[in-house]
Protein backbone atom coordinates (compact mmCIF):
# COMPACT_ATOMS: atom_id res chain seq x y z
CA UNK A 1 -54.31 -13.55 16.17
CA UNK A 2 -52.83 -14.96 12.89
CA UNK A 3 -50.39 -14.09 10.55
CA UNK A 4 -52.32 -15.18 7.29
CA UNK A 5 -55.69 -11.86 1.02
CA UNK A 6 -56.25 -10.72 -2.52
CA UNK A 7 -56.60 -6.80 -2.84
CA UNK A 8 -58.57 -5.24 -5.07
CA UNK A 9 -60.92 -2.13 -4.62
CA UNK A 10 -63.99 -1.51 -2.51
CA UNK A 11 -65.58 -4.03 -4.81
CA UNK A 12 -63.27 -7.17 -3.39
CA UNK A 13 -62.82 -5.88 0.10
CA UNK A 14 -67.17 -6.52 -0.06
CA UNK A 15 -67.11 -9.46 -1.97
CA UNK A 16 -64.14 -10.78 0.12
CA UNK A 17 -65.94 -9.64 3.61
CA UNK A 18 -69.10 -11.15 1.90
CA UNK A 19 -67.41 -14.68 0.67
CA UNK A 20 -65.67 -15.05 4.61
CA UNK A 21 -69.27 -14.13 6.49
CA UNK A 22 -70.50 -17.18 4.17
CA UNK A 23 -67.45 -19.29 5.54
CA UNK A 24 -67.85 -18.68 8.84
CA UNK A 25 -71.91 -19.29 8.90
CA UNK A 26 -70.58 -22.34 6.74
CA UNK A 27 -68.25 -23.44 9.20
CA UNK A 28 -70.46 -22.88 12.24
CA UNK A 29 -73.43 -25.34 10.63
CA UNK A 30 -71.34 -27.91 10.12
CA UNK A 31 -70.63 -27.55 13.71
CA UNK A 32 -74.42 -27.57 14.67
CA UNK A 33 -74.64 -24.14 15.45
CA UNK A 34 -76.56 -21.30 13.84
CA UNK A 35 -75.62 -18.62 11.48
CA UNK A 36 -74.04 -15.03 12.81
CA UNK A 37 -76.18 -12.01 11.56
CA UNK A 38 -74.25 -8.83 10.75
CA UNK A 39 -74.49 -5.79 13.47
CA UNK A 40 -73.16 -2.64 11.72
CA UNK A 41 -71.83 -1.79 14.96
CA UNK A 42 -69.41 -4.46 14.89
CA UNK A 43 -68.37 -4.09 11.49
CA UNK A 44 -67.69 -0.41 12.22
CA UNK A 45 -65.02 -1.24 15.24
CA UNK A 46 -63.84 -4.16 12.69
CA UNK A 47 -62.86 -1.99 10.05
CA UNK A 48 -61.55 0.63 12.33
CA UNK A 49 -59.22 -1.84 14.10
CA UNK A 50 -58.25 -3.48 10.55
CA UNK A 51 -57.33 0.10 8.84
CA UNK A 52 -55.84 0.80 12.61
CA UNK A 53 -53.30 -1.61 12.53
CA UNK A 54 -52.54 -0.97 8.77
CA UNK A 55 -51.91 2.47 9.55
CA UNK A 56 -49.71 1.63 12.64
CA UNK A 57 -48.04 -1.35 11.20
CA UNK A 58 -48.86 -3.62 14.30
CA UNK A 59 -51.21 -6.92 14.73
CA UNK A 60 -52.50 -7.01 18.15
CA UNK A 61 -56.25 -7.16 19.48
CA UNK A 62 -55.29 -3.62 21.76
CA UNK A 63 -57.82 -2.42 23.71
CA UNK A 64 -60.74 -5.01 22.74
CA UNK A 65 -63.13 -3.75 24.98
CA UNK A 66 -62.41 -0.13 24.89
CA UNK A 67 -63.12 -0.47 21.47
CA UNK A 68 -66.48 -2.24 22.00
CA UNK A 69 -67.29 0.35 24.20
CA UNK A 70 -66.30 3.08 21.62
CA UNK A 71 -68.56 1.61 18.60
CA UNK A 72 -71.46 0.93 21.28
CA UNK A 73 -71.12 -2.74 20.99
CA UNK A 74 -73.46 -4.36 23.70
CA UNK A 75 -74.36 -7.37 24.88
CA UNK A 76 -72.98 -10.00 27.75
CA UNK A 77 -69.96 -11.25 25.77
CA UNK A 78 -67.61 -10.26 22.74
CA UNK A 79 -64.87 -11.76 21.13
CA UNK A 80 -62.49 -11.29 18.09
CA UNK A 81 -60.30 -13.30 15.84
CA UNK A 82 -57.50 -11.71 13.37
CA UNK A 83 -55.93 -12.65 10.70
CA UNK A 84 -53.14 -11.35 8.30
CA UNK A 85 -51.56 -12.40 4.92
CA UNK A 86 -51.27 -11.63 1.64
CA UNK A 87 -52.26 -13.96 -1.75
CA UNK A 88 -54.03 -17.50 -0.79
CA UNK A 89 -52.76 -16.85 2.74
CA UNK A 90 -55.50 -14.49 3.17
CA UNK A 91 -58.32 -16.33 0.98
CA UNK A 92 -61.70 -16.97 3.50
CA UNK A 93 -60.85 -20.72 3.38
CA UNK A 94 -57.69 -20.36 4.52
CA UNK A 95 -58.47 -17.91 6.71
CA UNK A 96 -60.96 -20.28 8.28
CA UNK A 97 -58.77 -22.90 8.19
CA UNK A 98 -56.13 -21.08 9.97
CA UNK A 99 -58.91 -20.46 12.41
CA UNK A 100 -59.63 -23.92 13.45
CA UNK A 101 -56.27 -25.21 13.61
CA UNK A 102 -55.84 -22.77 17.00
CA UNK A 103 -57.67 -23.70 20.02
CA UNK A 104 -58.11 -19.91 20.73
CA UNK A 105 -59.65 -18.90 17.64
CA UNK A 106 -61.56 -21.92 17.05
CA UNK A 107 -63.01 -21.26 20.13
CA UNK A 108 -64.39 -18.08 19.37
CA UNK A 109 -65.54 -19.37 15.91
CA UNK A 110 -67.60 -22.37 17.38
CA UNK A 111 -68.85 -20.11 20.07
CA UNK A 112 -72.60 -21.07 20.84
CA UNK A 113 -73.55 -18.28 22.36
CA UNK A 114 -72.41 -15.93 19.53
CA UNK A 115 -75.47 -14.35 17.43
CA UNK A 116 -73.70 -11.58 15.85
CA UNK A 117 -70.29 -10.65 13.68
CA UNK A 118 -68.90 -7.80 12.16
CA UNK A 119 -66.04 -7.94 9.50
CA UNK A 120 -63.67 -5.77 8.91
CA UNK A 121 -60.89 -6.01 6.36
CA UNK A 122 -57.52 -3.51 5.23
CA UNK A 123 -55.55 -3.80 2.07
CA UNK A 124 -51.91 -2.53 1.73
CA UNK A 125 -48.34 -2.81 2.36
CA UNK A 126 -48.33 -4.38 6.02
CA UNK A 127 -45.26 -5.10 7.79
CA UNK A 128 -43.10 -4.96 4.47
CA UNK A 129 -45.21 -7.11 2.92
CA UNK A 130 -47.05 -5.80 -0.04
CA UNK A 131 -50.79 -6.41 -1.20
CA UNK A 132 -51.45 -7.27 2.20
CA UNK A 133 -54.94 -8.03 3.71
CA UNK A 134 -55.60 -7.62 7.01
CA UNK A 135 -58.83 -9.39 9.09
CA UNK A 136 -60.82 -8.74 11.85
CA UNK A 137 -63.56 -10.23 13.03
CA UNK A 138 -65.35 -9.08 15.79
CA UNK A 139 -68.38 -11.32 17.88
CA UNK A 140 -70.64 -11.24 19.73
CA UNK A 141 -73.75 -12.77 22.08
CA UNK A 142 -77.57 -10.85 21.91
């Protein structure tokens, strides 16, 4: 988890979910390691956990694997980063940036034996803090 994003409508929540996937495959070949495909099951439980915690004004991962089992996520491993923040906090450079300055995240970022990602992301007043975007990005192996 982070506390870190530019709102605009459905348009930039795509084009911002778009611009981070780049970031991370970006990130992860510089590393040596090969690009994350999207799995639509993923994004599902990463926009449901993103508009979850938007709605219930918290920032925690919850029940991570519950939720991978509610989506019908499978394979031998998972993980998930999040992120929060609102104008260039929330930006997919800083976002990655903020990533691979913690040990945990980074982790999960560099992860070899990921193959898969979903994104999910929530605009709105979050924690008191307005034009808020909120980030969750879900992994995982074959």
């Amino acid at each position: 988890m982070l506390a870190l994003a530019p709102a605009a409508g459905a348009a930039g929540r795509e084009s911002t979910a778009t611009t981070l996937l780049r970031a991370v495959n970006h990130t992860r070949a510089a590393h040596g390691l090969r690009a994350l495909r999207i799995d639509t099951r993923l994004v599902r439980a990463a926009r449901s956990h993103s508009q979850e915690m938007l709605r219930g004004s918290y920032f925690s991962h919850g029940d991570f694997h519950g939720r991978m089992v509610a989506f019908h996520v499978q394979g031998p491993t998972a993980g998930e980063n999040l992120a929060w923040g609102n104008g260039e906090y929330a930006a997919p450079a800083t976002v990655i940036a903020e990533w691979l300055a913690s040990p945990e995240h980074r982790a999960n970022l560099l992860r070899p034996g990921w193959t898969r990602i979903g994104i999910g992301l929530a605009h709105g007043t979050f924690l008191g803090n307005a034009a808020s975007t909120i980030v969750t990005a879900d992994f995982a192996g074959r």
